Amino acid sequence: MKELHSEIANRYSLGEQVRNHILKKIATGELSPGDRIVEARISNELKVSSIPVREAIRELVAIQVLEYIVHKGARVREVSMSETVDALHVKAVLEALAVRLADKKLKRRIPELQMYLKLILESALRHDYTEYQKQNQLFHRTIVEASGNQILIRLWDSLAFMVRTRSIMDYLHIVDAYEVAKEHENILHAAESEHTEELASLLMSHANRLVEHLENQMAVYKKDVTDS
């Protein structure tokens, strides 16, 4: 009986590891909306059988991170602009909570944040918005990781794919992407100075600027539909 319990616990543990692995790949931009999840590749990356991979995929389909297409398998779900706006609101709150939980621990992650900031600024100057989004996600995830709260990290990861969308790519083409990128300098300075509440506020306002743009875009679209 003990062996059976151990086997079940290990299986669920593996399933959770696979789920977190897939979520992290989505959060860091290795997997984008529309990308197919290849079971064999995930199994090989983690050196596990197909059973926990399938369990993880089923769970991610159930919470609508992935979608299952008959005869094609699972893929990262495409999201609407309104879902992106909702996700940005929640993601910003999670990041503000993360810095409060992290407190002094965030100081140890400063070198990583400095590296990602450099890459964000460089990609903005090159107008490489795919790379910009990837490095931006890594910057923000580093802040969230510093919280040490695994539930919070998992929630953030489950939302990350919703903010790597065509709507946000369009936003980066419309605005001065370098100026948007430079907002991360203020975020980094607040982290370096250990000004927790200022940092939380900056993260919220950083997200809110994007939310405001997307909401304006949705309003224009609705007006066009109404007038046509």
mmCIF file with all atom_site columns, C-alpha atoms in Angstrom:
data_model
loop_
_atom_site.group_PDB
_atom_site.id
_atom_site.type_symbol
_atom_site.label_atom_id
_atom_site.label_alt_id
_atom_site.label_comp_id
_atom_site.label_asym_id
_atom_site.label_entity_id
_atom_site.label_seq_id
_atom_site.pdbx_PDB_ins_code
_atom_site.Cartn_x
_atom_site.Cartn_y
_atom_site.Cartn_z
_atom_site.occupancy
_atom_site.B_iso_or_equiv
_atom_site.pdbx_formal_charge
_atom_site.auth_seq_id
_atom_site.auth_comp_id
_atom_site.auth_asym_id
_atom_site.auth_atom_id
_atom_site.pdbx_PDB_model_num
ATOM 1   C CA . MET A 1 1   ? 0.000   0.000  0.000   1.00 0.00 ? 1   MET A CA 1
ATOM 2   C CA . LYS A 1 2   ? 2.850   2.379  0.882   1.00 0.00 ? 2   LYS A CA 1
ATOM 3   C CA . GLU A 1 3   ? 4.464   1.691  -2.508  1.00 0.00 ? 3   GLU A CA 1
ATOM 4   C CA . LEU A 1 4   ? 1.171   2.482  -4.262  1.00 0.00 ? 4   LEU A CA 1
ATOM 5   C CA . HIS A 1 5   ? 0.815   5.777  -2.385  1.00 0.00 ? 5   HIS A CA 1
ATOM 6   C CA . SER A 1 6   ? 4.417   6.632  -3.229  1.00 0.00 ? 6   SER A CA 1
ATOM 7   C CA . GLU A 1 7   ? 3.847   5.830  -6.909  1.00 0.00 ? 7   GLU A CA 1
ATOM 8   C CA . ILE A 1 8   ? 0.706   7.998  -7.045  1.00 0.00 ? 8   ILE A CA 1
ATOM 9   C CA . ALA A 1 9   ? 2.411   10.883 -5.218  1.00 0.00 ? 9   ALA A CA 1
ATOM 10  C CA . ASN A 1 10  ? 5.390   10.689 -7.565  1.00 0.00 ? 10  ASN A CA 1
ATOM 11  C CA . ARG A 1 11  ? 3.125   10.627 -10.623 1.00 0.00 ? 11  ARG A CA 1
ATOM 12  C CA . TYR A 1 12  ? 1.250   13.717 -9.480  1.00 0.00 ? 12  TYR A CA 1
ATOM 13  C CA . SER A 1 13  ? 4.540   15.388 -8.618  1.00 0.00 ? 13  SER A CA 1
ATOM 14  C CA . LEU A 1 14  ? 5.807   14.680 -12.135 1.00 0.00 ? 14  LEU A CA 1
ATOM 15  C CA . GLY A 1 15  ? 2.574   15.990 -13.624 1.00 0.00 ? 15  GLY A CA 1
ATOM 16  C CA . GLU A 1 16  ? 2.984   19.217 -11.669 1.00 0.00 ? 16  GLU A CA 1
ATOM 17  C CA . GLN A 1 17  ? 6.608   19.533 -12.805 1.00 0.00 ? 17  GLN A CA 1
ATOM 18  C CA . VAL A 1 18  ? 5.551   19.109 -16.431 1.00 0.00 ? 18  VAL A CA 1
ATOM 19  C CA . ARG A 1 19  ? 2.727   21.628 -16.054 1.00 0.00 ? 19  ARG A CA 1
ATOM 20  C CA . ASN A 1 20  ? 5.084   24.186 -14.517 1.00 0.00 ? 20  ASN A CA 1
ATOM 21  C CA . HIS A 1 21  ? 7.645   23.485 -17.254 1.00 0.00 ? 21  HIS A CA 1
ATOM 22  C CA . ILE A 1 22  ? 5.082   24.190 -19.989 1.00 0.00 ? 22  ILE A CA 1
ATOM 23  C CA . LEU A 1 23  ? 3.807   27.292 -18.180 1.00 0.00 ? 23  LEU A CA 1
ATOM 24  C CA . LYS A 1 24  ? 7.349   28.632 -17.851 1.00 0.00 ? 24  LYS A CA 1
ATOM 25  C CA . LYS A 1 25  ? 8.027   28.062 -21.565 1.00 0.00 ? 25  LYS A CA 1
ATOM 26  C CA . ILE A 1 26  ? 4.880   30.056 -22.340 1.00 0.00 ? 26  ILE A CA 1
ATOM 27  C CA . ALA A 1 27  ? 5.720   32.776 -19.820 1.00 0.00 ? 27  ALA A CA 1
ATOM 28  C CA . THR A 1 28  ? 9.239   33.280 -21.165 1.00 0.00 ? 28  THR A CA 1
ATOM 29  C CA . GLY A 1 29  ? 8.181   33.283 -24.806 1.00 0.00 ? 29  GLY A CA 1
ATOM 30  C CA . GLU A 1 30  ? 9.549   29.903 -25.870 1.00 0.00 ? 30  GLU A CA 1
ATOM 31  C CA . LEU A 1 31  ? 5.955   28.991 -26.681 1.00 0.00 ? 31  LEU A CA 1
ATOM 32  C CA . SER A 1 32  ? 3.598   31.567 -28.195 1.00 0.00 ? 32  SER A CA 1
ATOM 33  C CA . PRO A 1 33  ? -0.175  31.604 -28.818 1.00 0.00 ? 33  PRO A CA 1
ATOM 34  C CA . GLY A 1 34  ? -0.920  29.103 -31.581 1.00 0.00 ? 34  GLY A CA 1
ATOM 35  C CA . ASP A 1 35  ? 2.206   26.985 -30.966 1.00 0.00 ? 35  ASP A CA 1
ATOM 36  C CA . ARG A 1 36  ? 1.609   23.236 -30.766 1.00 0.00 ? 36  ARG A CA 1
ATOM 37  C CA . ILE A 1 37  ? 2.609   21.260 -27.685 1.00 0.00 ? 37  ILE A CA 1
ATOM 38  C CA . VAL A 1 38  ? 4.668   18.281 -28.846 1.00 0.00 ? 38  VAL A CA 1
ATOM 39  C CA . GLU A 1 39  ? 4.361   15.544 -26.208 1.00 0.00 ? 39  GLU A CA 1
ATOM 40  C CA . ALA A 1 40  ? 7.510   13.706 -27.289 1.00 0.00 ? 40  ALA A CA 1
ATOM 41  C CA . ARG A 1 41  ? 9.590   16.879 -27.090 1.00 0.00 ? 41  ARG A CA 1
ATOM 42  C CA . ILE A 1 42  ? 8.363   17.698 -23.572 1.00 0.00 ? 42  ILE A CA 1
ATOM 43  C CA . SER A 1 43  ? 8.972   14.094 -22.476 1.00 0.00 ? 43  SER A CA 1
ATOM 44  C CA . ASN A 1 44  ? 12.504  14.247 -23.830 1.00 0.00 ? 44  ASN A CA 1
ATOM 45  C CA . GLU A 1 45  ? 13.251  17.631 -22.236 1.00 0.00 ? 45  GLU A CA 1
ATOM 46  C CA . LEU A 1 46  ? 12.210  16.419 -18.783 1.00 0.00 ? 46  LEU A CA 1
ATOM 47  C CA . LYS A 1 47  ? 13.202  12.753 -19.219 1.00 0.00 ? 47  LYS A CA 1
ATOM 48  C CA . VAL A 1 48  ? 9.730   11.549 -18.216 1.00 0.00 ? 48  VAL A CA 1
ATOM 49  C CA . SER A 1 49  ? 7.179   9.219  -19.787 1.00 0.00 ? 49  SER A CA 1
ATOM 50  C CA . SER A 1 50  ? 4.222   10.454 -21.799 1.00 0.00 ? 50  SER A CA 1
ATOM 51  C CA . ILE A 1 51  ? 1.786   9.843  -18.898 1.00 0.00 ? 51  ILE A CA 1
ATOM 52  C CA . PRO A 1 52  ? 2.609   12.945 -16.781 1.00 0.00 ? 52  PRO A CA 1
ATOM 53  C CA . VAL A 1 53  ? 2.913   15.012 -19.971 1.00 0.00 ? 53  VAL A CA 1
ATOM 54  C CA . ARG A 1 54  ? -0.624  14.075 -20.998 1.00 0.00 ? 54  ARG A CA 1
ATOM 55  C CA . GLU A 1 55  ? -1.897  14.760 -17.468 1.00 0.00 ? 55  GLU A CA 1
ATOM 56  C CA . ALA A 1 56  ? -0.298  18.215 -17.521 1.00 0.00 ? 56  ALA A CA 1
ATOM 57  C CA . ILE A 1 57  ? -1.742  18.984 -20.951 1.00 0.00 ? 57  ILE A CA 1
ATOM 58  C CA . ARG A 1 58  ? -5.233  17.936 -19.800 1.00 0.00 ? 58  ARG A CA 1
ATOM 59  C CA . GLU A 1 59  ? -4.957  20.247 -16.778 1.00 0.00 ? 59  GLU A CA 1
ATOM 60  C CA . LEU A 1 60  ? -3.795  23.175 -18.907 1.00 0.00 ? 60  LEU A CA 1
ATOM 61  C CA . VAL A 1 61  ? -6.621  22.583 -21.376 1.00 0.00 ? 61  VAL A CA 1
ATOM 62  C CA . ALA A 1 62  ? -9.072  22.555 -18.442 1.00 0.00 ? 62  ALA A CA 1
ATOM 63  C CA . ILE A 1 63  ? -7.920  26.007 -17.269 1.00 0.00 ? 63  ILE A CA 1
ATOM 64  C CA . GLN A 1 64  ? -7.878  27.289 -20.885 1.00 0.00 ? 64  GLN A CA 1
ATOM 65  C CA . VAL A 1 65  ? -4.157  27.933 -21.170 1.00 0.00 ? 65  VAL A CA 1
ATOM 66  C CA . LEU A 1 66  ? -4.085  25.314 -23.932 1.00 0.00 ? 66  LEU A CA 1
ATOM 67  C CA . GLU A 1 67  ? -6.773  24.207 -26.365 1.00 0.00 ? 67  GLU A CA 1
ATOM 68  C CA . TYR A 1 68  ? -7.173  20.781 -27.925 1.00 0.00 ? 68  TYR A CA 1
ATOM 69  C CA . ILE A 1 69  ? -7.737  20.553 -31.672 1.00 0.00 ? 69  ILE A CA 1
ATOM 70  C CA . VAL A 1 70  ? -9.003  17.212 -32.998 1.00 0.00 ? 70  VAL A CA 1
ATOM 71  C CA . HIS A 1 71  ? -6.373  15.401 -35.111 1.00 0.00 ? 71  HIS A CA 1
ATOM 72  C CA . LYS A 1 72  ? -3.844  18.149 -34.328 1.00 0.00 ? 72  LYS A CA 1
ATOM 73  C CA . GLY A 1 73  ? -3.334  17.962 -30.575 1.00 0.00 ? 73  GLY A CA 1
ATOM 74  C CA . ALA A 1 74  ? -2.906  20.682 -27.981 1.00 0.00 ? 74  ALA A CA 1
ATOM 75  C CA . ARG A 1 75  ? -1.658  24.185 -28.656 1.00 0.00 ? 75  ARG A CA 1
ATOM 76  C CA . VAL A 1 76  ? -1.275  27.446 -26.750 1.00 0.00 ? 76  VAL A CA 1
ATOM 77  C CA . ARG A 1 77  ? -4.625  29.200 -26.917 1.00 0.00 ? 77  ARG A CA 1
ATOM 78  C CA . GLU A 1 78  ? -5.113  32.446 -28.832 1.00 0.00 ? 78  GLU A CA 1
ATOM 79  C CA . VAL A 1 79  ? -6.718  35.164 -26.706 1.00 0.00 ? 79  VAL A CA 1
ATOM 80  C CA . SER A 1 80  ? -8.965  38.148 -27.391 1.00 0.00 ? 80  SER A CA 1
ATOM 81  C CA . MET A 1 81  ? -8.052  41.775 -26.699 1.00 0.00 ? 81  MET A CA 1
ATOM 82  C CA . SER A 1 82  ? -10.548 41.924 -23.823 1.00 0.00 ? 82  SER A CA 1
ATOM 83  C CA . GLU A 1 83  ? -8.927  38.847 -22.244 1.00 0.00 ? 83  GLU A CA 1
ATOM 84  C CA . THR A 1 84  ? -5.537  40.533 -22.603 1.00 0.00 ? 84  THR A CA 1
ATOM 85  C CA . VAL A 1 85  ? -6.848  43.607 -20.769 1.00 0.00 ? 85  VAL A CA 1
ATOM 86  C CA . ASP A 1 86  ? -8.295  41.455 -17.968 1.00 0.00 ? 86  ASP A CA 1
ATOM 87  C CA . ALA A 1 87  ? -5.032  39.508 -17.711 1.00 0.00 ? 87  ALA A CA 1
ATOM 88  C CA . LEU A 1 88  ? -2.966  42.704 -17.518 1.00 0.00 ? 88  LEU A CA 1
ATOM 89  C CA . HIS A 1 89  ? -5.064  43.976 -14.604 1.00 0.00 ? 89  HIS A CA 1
ATOM 90  C CA . VAL A 1 90  ? -4.572  40.747 -12.651 1.00 0.00 ? 90  VAL A CA 1
ATOM 91  C CA . LYS A 1 91  ? -0.912  40.358 -13.640 1.00 0.00 ? 91  LYS A CA 1
ATOM 92  C CA . ALA A 1 92  ? -0.100  43.857 -12.346 1.00 0.00 ? 92  ALA A CA 1
ATOM 93  C CA . VAL A 1 93  ? -1.770  43.109 -9.002  1.00 0.00 ? 93  VAL A CA 1
ATOM 94  C CA . LEU A 1 94  ? 0.212   39.864 -8.719  1.00 0.00 ? 94  LEU A CA 1
ATOM 95  C CA . GLU A 1 95  ? 3.468   41.694 -9.435  1.00 0.00 ? 95  GLU A CA 1
ATOM 96  C CA . ALA A 1 96  ? 2.689   44.351 -6.814  1.00 0.00 ? 96  ALA A CA 1
ATOM 97  C CA . LEU A 1 97  ? 1.954   41.584 -4.307  1.00 0.00 ? 97  LEU A CA 1
ATOM 98  C CA . ALA A 1 98  ? 5.151   39.777 -5.323  1.00 0.00 ? 98  ALA A CA 1
ATOM 99  C CA . VAL A 1 99  ? 7.395   42.744 -4.482  1.00 0.00 ? 99  VAL A CA 1
ATOM 100 C CA . ARG A 1 100 ? 5.737   43.104 -1.084  1.00 0.00 ? 100 ARG A CA 1
ATOM 101 C CA . LEU A 1 101 ? 6.306   39.415 -0.365  1.00 0.00 ? 101 LEU A CA 1
ATOM 102 C CA . ALA A 1 102 ? 9.851   39.492 -1.729  1.00 0.00 ? 102 ALA A CA 1
ATOM 103 C CA . ASP A 1 103 ? 10.936  42.513 0.326   1.00 0.00 ? 103 ASP A CA 1
ATOM 104 C CA . LYS A 1 104 ? 14.746  42.210 0.849   1.00 0.00 ? 104 LYS A CA 1
ATOM 105 C CA . LYS A 1 105 ? 15.003  39.058 -1.291  1.00 0.00 ? 105 LYS A CA 1
ATOM 106 C CA . LEU A 1 106 ? 14.542  41.074 -4.475  1.00 0.00 ? 106 LEU A CA 1
ATOM 107 C CA . LYS A 1 107 ? 17.942  42.694 -3.885  1.00 0.00 ? 107 LYS A CA 1
ATOM 108 C CA . ARG A 1 108 ? 19.629  39.385 -4.791  1.00 0.00 ? 108 ARG A CA 1
ATOM 109 C CA . ARG A 1 109 ? 17.959  39.418 -8.214  1.00 0.00 ? 109 ARG A CA 1
ATOM 110 C CA . ILE A 1 110 ? 19.191  42.897 -9.200  1.00 0.00 ? 110 ILE A CA 1
ATOM 111 C CA . PRO A 1 111 ? 21.993  41.603 -11.504 1.00 0.00 ? 111 PRO A CA 1
ATOM 112 C CA . GLU A 1 112 ? 19.415  39.605 -13.496 1.00 0.00 ? 112 GLU A CA 1
ATOM 113 C CA . LEU A 1 113 ? 17.104  42.605 -13.748 1.00 0.00 ? 113 LEU A CA 1
ATOM 114 C CA . GLN A 1 114 ? 20.008  44.753 -14.953 1.00 0.00 ? 114 GLN A CA 1
ATOM 115 C CA . MET A 1 115 ? 20.821  42.191 -17.649 1.00 0.00 ? 115 MET A CA 1
ATOM 116 C CA . TYR A 1 116 ? 17.213  41.942 -18.842 1.00 0.00 ? 116 TYR A CA 1
ATOM 117 C CA . LEU A 1 117 ? 16.836  45.735 -18.835 1.00 0.00 ? 117 LEU A CA 1
ATOM 118 C CA . LYS A 1 118 ? 19.877  46.032 -21.107 1.00 0.00 ? 118 LYS A CA 1
ATOM 119 C CA . LEU A 1 119 ? 18.380  43.461 -23.504 1.00 0.00 ? 119 LEU A CA 1
ATOM 120 C CA . ILE A 1 120 ? 14.962  45.167 -23.422 1.00 0.00 ? 120 ILE A CA 1
ATOM 121 C CA . LEU A 1 121 ? 16.481  48.526 -24.354 1.00 0.00 ? 121 LEU A CA 1
ATOM 122 C CA . GLU A 1 122 ? 18.639  46.997 -27.098 1.00 0.00 ? 122 GLU A CA 1
ATOM 123 C CA . SER A 1 123 ? 15.700  45.142 -28.664 1.00 0.00 ? 123 SER A CA 1
ATOM 124 C CA . ALA A 1 124 ? 13.570  48.319 -28.542 1.00 0.00 ? 124 ALA A CA 1
ATOM 125 C CA . LEU A 1 125 ? 16.283  50.256 -30.386 1.00 0.00 ? 125 LEU A CA 1
ATOM 126 C CA . ARG A 1 126 ? 16.433  47.507 -33.042 1.00 0.00 ? 126 ARG A CA 1
ATOM 127 C CA . HIS A 1 127 ? 12.613  47.458 -33.290 1.00 0.00 ? 127 HIS A CA 1
ATOM 128 C CA . ASP A 1 128 ? 12.819  43.725 -32.569 1.00 0.00 ? 128 ASP A CA 1
ATOM 129 C CA . TYR A 1 129 ? 9.492   43.480 -30.779 1.00 0.00 ? 129 TYR A CA 1
ATOM 130 C CA . THR A 1 130 ? 9.456   39.685 -30.533 1.00 0.00 ? 130 THR A CA 1
ATOM 131 C CA . GLU A 1 131 ? 12.729  39.783 -28.599 1.00 0.00 ? 131 GLU A CA 1
ATOM 132 C CA . TYR A 1 132 ? 11.460  42.791 -26.641 1.00 0.00 ? 132 TYR A CA 1
ATOM 133 C CA . GLN A 1 133 ? 8.436   40.826 -25.435 1.00 0.00 ? 133 GLN A CA 1
ATOM 134 C CA . LYS A 1 134 ? 10.603  37.850 -24.482 1.00 0.00 ? 134 LYS A CA 1
ATOM 135 C CA . GLN A 1 135 ? 13.067  39.919 -22.430 1.00 0.00 ? 135 GLN A CA 1
ATOM 136 C CA . ASN A 1 136 ? 10.222  41.946 -20.928 1.00 0.00 ? 136 ASN A CA 1
ATOM 137 C CA . GLN A 1 137 ? 8.567   38.753 -19.708 1.00 0.00 ? 137 GLN A CA 1
ATOM 138 C CA . LEU A 1 138 ? 11.855  37.539 -18.208 1.00 0.00 ? 138 LEU A CA 1
ATOM 139 C CA . PHE A 1 139 ? 12.336  40.878 -16.423 1.00 0.00 ? 139 PHE A CA 1
ATOM 140 C CA . HIS A 1 140 ? 8.883   40.765 -14.850 1.00 0.00 ? 140 HIS A CA 1
ATOM 141 C CA . ARG A 1 141 ? 9.071   37.051 -14.054 1.00 0.00 ? 141 ARG A CA 1
ATOM 142 C CA . THR A 1 142 ? 12.322  37.602 -12.150 1.00 0.00 ? 142 THR A CA 1
ATOM 143 C CA . ILE A 1 143 ? 10.489  40.066 -9.909  1.00 0.00 ? 143 ILE A CA 1
ATOM 144 C CA . VAL A 1 144 ? 7.671   37.568 -9.370  1.00 0.00 ? 144 VAL A CA 1
ATOM 145 C CA . GLU A 1 145 ? 10.113  34.702 -8.666  1.00 0.00 ? 145 GLU A CA 1
ATOM 146 C CA . ALA A 1 146 ? 11.730  36.765 -5.897  1.00 0.00 ? 146 ALA A CA 1
ATOM 147 C CA . SER A 1 147 ? 8.498   36.454 -3.905  1.00 0.00 ? 147 SER A CA 1
ATOM 148 C CA . GLY A 1 148 ? 9.247   32.774 -3.332  1.00 0.00 ? 148 GLY A CA 1
ATOM 149 C CA . ASN A 1 149 ? 5.493   32.125 -3.408  1.00 0.00 ? 149 ASN A CA 1
ATOM 150 C CA . GLN A 1 150 ? 4.952   29.181 -5.749  1.00 0.00 ? 150 GLN A CA 1
ATOM 151 C CA . ILE A 1 151 ? 1.192   29.699 -6.040  1.00 0.00 ? 151 ILE A CA 1
ATOM 152 C CA . LEU A 1 152 ? 1.685   33.320 -7.052  1.00 0.00 ? 152 LEU A CA 1
ATOM 153 C CA . ILE A 1 153 ? 4.369   32.349 -9.584  1.00 0.00 ? 153 ILE A CA 1
ATOM 154 C CA . ARG A 1 154 ? 2.114   29.686 -11.064 1.00 0.00 ? 154 ARG A CA 1
ATOM 155 C CA . LEU A 1 155 ? -0.800  32.115 -11.357 1.00 0.00 ? 155 LEU A CA 1
ATOM 156 C CA . TRP A 1 156 ? 1.445   34.692 -13.046 1.00 0.00 ? 156 TRP A CA 1
ATOM 157 C CA . ASP A 1 157 ? 2.745   32.067 -15.479 1.00 0.00 ? 157 ASP A CA 1
ATOM 158 C CA . SER A 1 158 ? -0.794  30.995 -16.356 1.00 0.00 ? 158 SER A CA 1
ATOM 159 C CA . LEU A 1 159 ? -1.584  34.597 -17.375 1.00 0.00 ? 159 LEU A CA 1
ATOM 160 C CA . ALA A 1 160 ? 1.665   35.333 -19.195 1.00 0.00 ? 160 ALA A CA 1
ATOM 161 C CA . PHE A 1 161 ? 0.560   33.917 -22.550 1.00 0.00 ? 161 PHE A CA 1
ATOM 162 C CA . MET A 1 162 ? -2.378  36.330 -22.553 1.00 0.00 ? 162 MET A CA 1
ATOM 163 C CA . VAL A 1 163 ? -0.068  39.342 -22.714 1.00 0.00 ? 163 VAL A CA 1
ATOM 164 C CA . ARG A 1 164 ? 2.125   38.114 -25.566 1.00 0.00 ? 164 ARG A CA 1
ATOM 165 C CA . THR A 1 165 ? -0.429  38.843 -28.254 1.00 0.00 ? 165 THR A CA 1
ATOM 166 C CA . ARG A 1 166 ? -0.748  40.576 -31.610 1.00 0.00 ? 166 ARG A CA 1
ATOM 167 C CA . SER A 1 167 ? -2.522  43.469 -29.831 1.00 0.00 ? 167 SER A CA 1
ATOM 168 C CA . ILE A 1 168 ? 0.578   44.195 -27.788 1.00 0.00 ? 168 ILE A CA 1
ATOM 169 C CA . MET A 1 169 ? 2.869   43.820 -30.802 1.00 0.00 ? 169 MET A CA 1
ATOM 170 C CA . ASP A 1 170 ? 0.702   46.432 -32.546 1.00 0.00 ? 170 ASP A CA 1
ATOM 171 C CA . TYR A 1 171 ? 1.001   48.681 -29.478 1.00 0.00 ? 171 TYR A CA 1
ATOM 172 C CA . LEU A 1 172 ? 4.812   48.528 -29.652 1.00 0.00 ? 172 LEU A CA 1
ATOM 173 C CA . HIS A 1 173 ? 4.676   49.573 -33.311 1.00 0.00 ? 173 HIS A CA 1
ATOM 174 C CA . ILE A 1 174 ? 2.396   52.541 -32.561 1.00 0.00 ? 174 ILE A CA 1
ATOM 175 C CA . VAL A 1 175 ? 4.135   54.010 -29.512 1.00 0.00 ? 175 VAL A CA 1
ATOM 176 C CA . ASP A 1 176 ? 7.787   54.890 -28.927 1.00 0.00 ? 176 ASP A CA 1
ATOM 177 C CA . ALA A 1 177 ? 8.874   51.425 -27.793 1.00 0.00 ? 177 ALA A CA 1
ATOM 178 C CA . TYR A 1 178 ? 12.157  52.758 -26.436 1.00 0.00 ? 178 TYR A CA 1
ATOM 179 C CA . GLU A 1 179 ? 10.311  55.172 -24.134 1.00 0.00 ? 179 GLU A CA 1
ATOM 180 C CA . VAL A 1 180 ? 8.106   52.315 -22.932 1.00 0.00 ? 180 VAL A CA 1
ATOM 181 C CA . ALA A 1 181 ? 11.242  50.216 -22.413 1.00 0.00 ? 181 ALA A CA 1
ATOM 182 C CA . LYS A 1 182 ? 12.831  52.978 -20.338 1.00 0.00 ? 182 LYS A CA 1
ATOM 183 C CA . GLU A 1 183 ? 9.986   52.701 -17.821 1.00 0.00 ? 183 GLU A CA 1
ATOM 184 C CA . HIS A 1 184 ? 11.817  49.588 -16.657 1.00 0.00 ? 184 HIS A CA 1
ATOM 185 C CA . GLU A 1 185 ? 14.714  51.803 -15.547 1.00 0.00 ? 185 GLU A CA 1
ATOM 186 C CA . ASN A 1 186 ? 12.493  53.421 -12.905 1.00 0.00 ? 186 ASN A CA 1
ATOM 187 C CA . ILE A 1 187 ? 11.273  49.979 -11.860 1.00 0.00 ? 187 ILE A CA 1
ATOM 188 C CA . LEU A 1 188 ? 14.873  48.786 -11.506 1.00 0.00 ? 188 LEU A CA 1
ATOM 189 C CA . HIS A 1 189 ? 15.923  51.900 -9.555  1.00 0.00 ? 189 HIS A CA 1
ATOM 190 C CA . ALA A 1 190 ? 13.058  51.376 -7.093  1.00 0.00 ? 190 ALA A CA 1
ATOM 191 C CA . ALA A 1 191 ? 14.120  47.735 -6.674  1.00 0.00 ? 191 ALA A CA 1
ATOM 192 C CA . GLU A 1 192 ? 17.747  48.757 -6.116  1.00 0.00 ? 192 GLU A CA 1
ATOM 193 C CA . SER A 1 193 ? 16.668  51.357 -3.541  1.00 0.00 ? 193 SER A CA 1
ATOM 194 C CA . GLU A 1 194 ? 14.369  48.832 -1.810  1.00 0.00 ? 194 GLU A CA 1
ATOM 195 C CA . HIS A 1 195 ? 11.429  51.236 -2.078  1.00 0.00 ? 195 HIS A CA 1
ATOM 196 C CA . THR A 1 196 ? 8.782   48.519 -2.037  1.00 0.00 ? 196 THR A CA 1
ATOM 197 C CA . GLU A 1 197 ? 5.634   50.634 -2.267  1.00 0.00 ? 197 GLU A CA 1
ATOM 198 C CA . GLU A 1 198 ? 7.098   52.845 -4.990  1.00 0.00 ? 198 GLU A CA 1
ATOM 199 C CA . LEU A 1 199 ? 8.067   49.713 -6.921  1.00 0.00 ? 199 LEU A CA 1
ATOM 200 C CA . ALA A 1 200 ? 4.571   48.249 -6.552  1.00 0.00 ? 200 ALA A CA 1
ATOM 201 C CA . SER A 1 201 ? 3.066   51.533 -7.766  1.00 0.00 ? 201 SER A CA 1
ATOM 202 C CA . LEU A 1 202 ? 5.413   51.714 -10.771 1.00 0.00 ? 202 LEU A CA 1
ATOM 203 C CA . LEU A 1 203 ? 4.520   48.170 -11.817 1.00 0.00 ? 203 LEU A CA 1
ATOM 204 C CA . MET A 1 204 ? 0.813   49.009 -11.640 1.00 0.00 ? 204 MET A CA 1
ATOM 205 C CA . SER A 1 205 ? 1.152   52.245 -13.639 1.00 0.00 ? 205 SER A CA 1
ATOM 206 C CA . HIS A 1 206 ? 3.394   50.509 -16.204 1.00 0.00 ? 206 HIS A CA 1
ATOM 207 C CA . ALA A 1 207 ? 0.620   47.976 -16.873 1.00 0.00 ? 207 ALA A CA 1
ATOM 208 C CA . ASN A 1 208 ? -2.140  50.586 -16.745 1.00 0.00 ? 208 ASN A CA 1
ATOM 209 C CA . ARG A 1 209 ? -0.657  52.568 -19.647 1.00 0.00 ? 209 ARG A CA 1
ATOM 210 C CA . LEU A 1 210 ? -0.932  49.511 -21.862 1.00 0.00 ? 210 LEU A CA 1
ATOM 211 C CA . VAL A 1 211 ? -4.423  48.734 -20.560 1.00 0.00 ? 211 VAL A CA 1
ATOM 212 C CA . GLU A 1 212 ? -5.558  52.274 -21.400 1.00 0.00 ? 212 GLU A CA 1
ATOM 213 C CA . HIS A 1 213 ? -4.275  51.916 -24.970 1.00 0.00 ? 213 HIS A CA 1
ATOM 214 C CA . LEU A 1 214 ? -5.999  48.552 -25.485 1.00 0.00 ? 214 LEU A CA 1
ATOM 215 C CA . GLU A 1 215 ? -9.270  49.817 -24.020 1.00 0.00 ? 215 GLU A CA 1
ATOM 216 C CA . ASN A 1 216 ? -9.150  52.771 -26.414 1.00 0.00 ? 216 ASN A CA 1
ATOM 217 C CA . GLN A 1 217 ? -8.555  50.369 -29.302 1.00 0.00 ? 217 GLN A CA 1
ATOM 218 C CA . MET A 1 218 ? -11.548 48.264 -28.262 1.00 0.00 ? 218 MET A CA 1
ATOM 219 C CA . ALA A 1 219 ? -13.725 51.381 -28.020 1.00 0.00 ? 219 ALA A CA 1
ATOM 220 C CA . VAL A 1 220 ? -12.722 52.430 -31.549 1.00 0.00 ? 220 VAL A CA 1
ATOM 221 C CA . TYR A 1 221 ? -13.436 48.930 -32.863 1.00 0.00 ? 221 TYR A CA 1
ATOM 222 C CA . LYS A 1 222 ? -16.882 48.840 -31.228 1.00 0.00 ? 222 LYS A CA 1
ATOM 223 C CA . LYS A 1 223 ? -17.707 52.276 -32.661 1.00 0.00 ? 223 LYS A CA 1
ATOM 224 C CA . ASP A 1 224 ? -16.648 51.173 -36.154 1.00 0.00 ? 224 ASP A CA 1
ATOM 225 C CA . VAL A 1 225 ? -18.832 48.067 -35.877 1.00 0.00 ? 225 VAL A CA 1
ATOM 226 C CA . THR A 1 226 ? -21.796 50.134 -34.654 1.00 0.00 ? 226 THR A CA 1
ATOM 227 C CA . ASP A 1 227 ? -21.400 52.717 -37.432 1.00 0.00 ? 227 ASP A CA 1
ATOM 228 C CA . SER A 1 228 ? -21.027 50.161 -40.221 1.00 0.00 ? 228 SER A CA 1
#
